[in-house]
Short mmCIF file of C-alpha atoms in Angstrom, two decimals:
data_model
loop_
_atom_site.label_atom_id
_atom_site.label_comp_id
_atom_site.label_asym_id
_atom_site.label_seq_id
_atom_site.Cartn_x
_atom_site.Cartn_y
_atom_site.Cartn_z
CA MET A 1 -250.87 -177.73 96.96
CA ILE A 2 -249.88 -180.77 99.01
CA PRO A 3 -246.14 -180.83 99.77
CA ASP A 4 -243.99 -183.43 98.06
CA LYS A 5 -241.91 -185.75 100.28
CA GLU A 6 -238.90 -185.62 97.95
CA LYS A 7 -238.95 -181.81 97.93
CA ILE A 8 -239.02 -181.83 101.73
CA LYS A 9 -236.05 -184.22 101.80
CA LYS A 10 -234.22 -181.98 99.34
CA ALA A 11 -234.83 -178.99 101.62
CA LEU A 12 -233.63 -181.00 104.62
CA LYS A 13 -230.32 -181.66 102.89
CA ASN A 14 -229.50 -178.07 103.90
CA VAL A 15 -229.39 -179.19 107.54
CA VAL A 16 -225.87 -180.32 108.40
CA ASP A 17 -224.71 -182.05 111.57
CA PRO A 18 -221.84 -179.69 112.48
CA GLU A 19 -219.85 -182.38 114.26
CA ILE A 20 -219.88 -184.75 111.30
CA GLY A 21 -220.20 -182.30 108.42
CA LEU A 22 -222.88 -184.29 106.61
CA ASN A 23 -226.54 -183.47 106.00
CA ILE A 24 -229.20 -185.15 108.12
CA VAL A 25 -230.84 -186.91 105.15
CA ASP A 26 -227.66 -188.66 104.01
CA LEU A 27 -226.77 -189.38 107.65
CA GLY A 28 -230.02 -191.33 107.91
CA LEU A 29 -231.42 -189.23 110.76
CA ILE A 30 -234.82 -188.80 109.07
CA TYR A 31 -236.91 -191.89 109.77
CA TYR A 32 -240.37 -190.86 108.58
CA ILE A 33 -242.15 -187.92 106.94
CA GLU A 34 -245.94 -187.73 107.15
CA ILE A 35 -247.81 -185.12 105.11
CA SER A 36 -251.45 -184.17 105.68
CA ASP A 37 -253.76 -182.78 103.00
CA ASP A 38 -253.60 -179.32 104.58
CA GLY A 39 -249.80 -179.14 104.27
CA LYS A 40 -248.90 -180.06 107.83
CA VAL A 41 -245.74 -182.13 108.00
CA ARG A 42 -244.70 -184.47 110.80
CA ILE A 43 -241.09 -185.63 110.80
CA GLU A 44 -239.79 -188.49 112.93
CA MET A 45 -236.05 -188.25 113.30
CA THR A 46 -233.19 -189.13 115.59
CA MET A 47 -229.70 -187.91 116.41
CA THR A 48 -226.43 -189.79 116.11
CA SER A 49 -226.32 -189.86 119.92
CA PRO A 50 -228.70 -188.97 122.77
CA MET A 51 -225.92 -186.69 124.02
CA CYS A 52 -225.59 -184.79 120.71
CA PRO A 53 -224.51 -181.26 121.69
CA ALA A 54 -225.92 -179.82 118.45
CA ALA A 55 -229.38 -181.39 118.82
CA ASP A 56 -231.25 -178.13 119.50
CA MET A 57 -229.66 -176.44 116.49
CA ILE A 58 -230.32 -179.44 114.24
CA LEU A 59 -233.99 -179.59 115.31
CA GLU A 60 -234.44 -175.84 114.78
CA ASN A 61 -232.82 -176.00 111.34
CA THR A 62 -234.88 -179.07 110.41
CA LYS A 63 -238.09 -177.23 111.21
CA HIS A 64 -236.90 -174.12 109.35
CA PHE A 65 -235.85 -175.87 106.15
CA ALA A 66 -238.88 -178.19 106.08
CA ARG A 67 -241.04 -175.06 106.07
CA THR A 68 -239.26 -173.84 102.92
CA ALA A 69 -240.66 -176.71 100.83
CA GLU A 70 -243.59 -175.64 98.67
CA GLY A 71 -246.99 -176.23 100.24
CA VAL A 72 -245.78 -176.81 103.81
CA THR A 73 -248.02 -174.97 106.28
CA ALA A 74 -246.68 -176.31 109.59
CA VAL A 75 -243.97 -178.65 110.83
CA GLU A 76 -243.96 -180.95 113.85
CA ILE A 77 -240.83 -182.86 114.77
CA ALA A 78 -240.82 -186.01 116.88
CA LEU A 79 -237.39 -186.91 118.20
CA VAL A 80 -237.19 -190.70 118.57
CA TRP A 81 -234.48 -193.00 119.88
CA ASP A 82 -235.85 -196.34 118.72
CA PRO A 83 -234.40 -197.66 116.58
CA PRO A 84 -231.09 -196.12 117.58
CA TRP A 85 -229.02 -194.54 114.83
CA ASP A 86 -226.03 -196.41 113.44
CA PRO A 87 -223.85 -195.83 110.36
CA GLU A 88 -225.80 -198.45 108.37
CA LYS A 89 -228.71 -195.99 108.22
CA MET A 90 -226.63 -193.63 106.07
CA SER A 91 -227.35 -193.28 102.36
CA GLU A 92 -224.80 -194.64 99.90
CA GLU A 93 -223.83 -191.05 99.14
CA GLY A 94 -223.33 -190.36 102.84
CA LYS A 95 -221.28 -193.51 103.32
CA ALA A 96 -219.09 -192.56 100.37
CA GLN A 97 -218.50 -189.12 101.87
CA MET A 98 -217.58 -190.70 105.20
CA ASP A 99 -215.56 -193.56 103.66
CA PHE A 100 -217.84 -196.19 105.24
CA MET A 101 -218.01 -198.18 102.02
#
């Protein structure tokens, strides 16, 4: 079974940036999810800052929770800095939680 992008995103909502207290999907840290026919998943993501002290933990948790989605056989994460993250990348739900509306 080929993994479903929405199920992967749902699994990734379990990954919370501990400094902000919001999940990485609603924060807008996930830029791209590519899924191959054999269940391999490649995630392009960023951090809120290049100096994020929780980056290693967030990356490890992202890989872990992506693997929990049905059909995922392997996960590769590419950490990117372009475009840089800004609060406008947050989902409406995330903005509401952070009072950015």
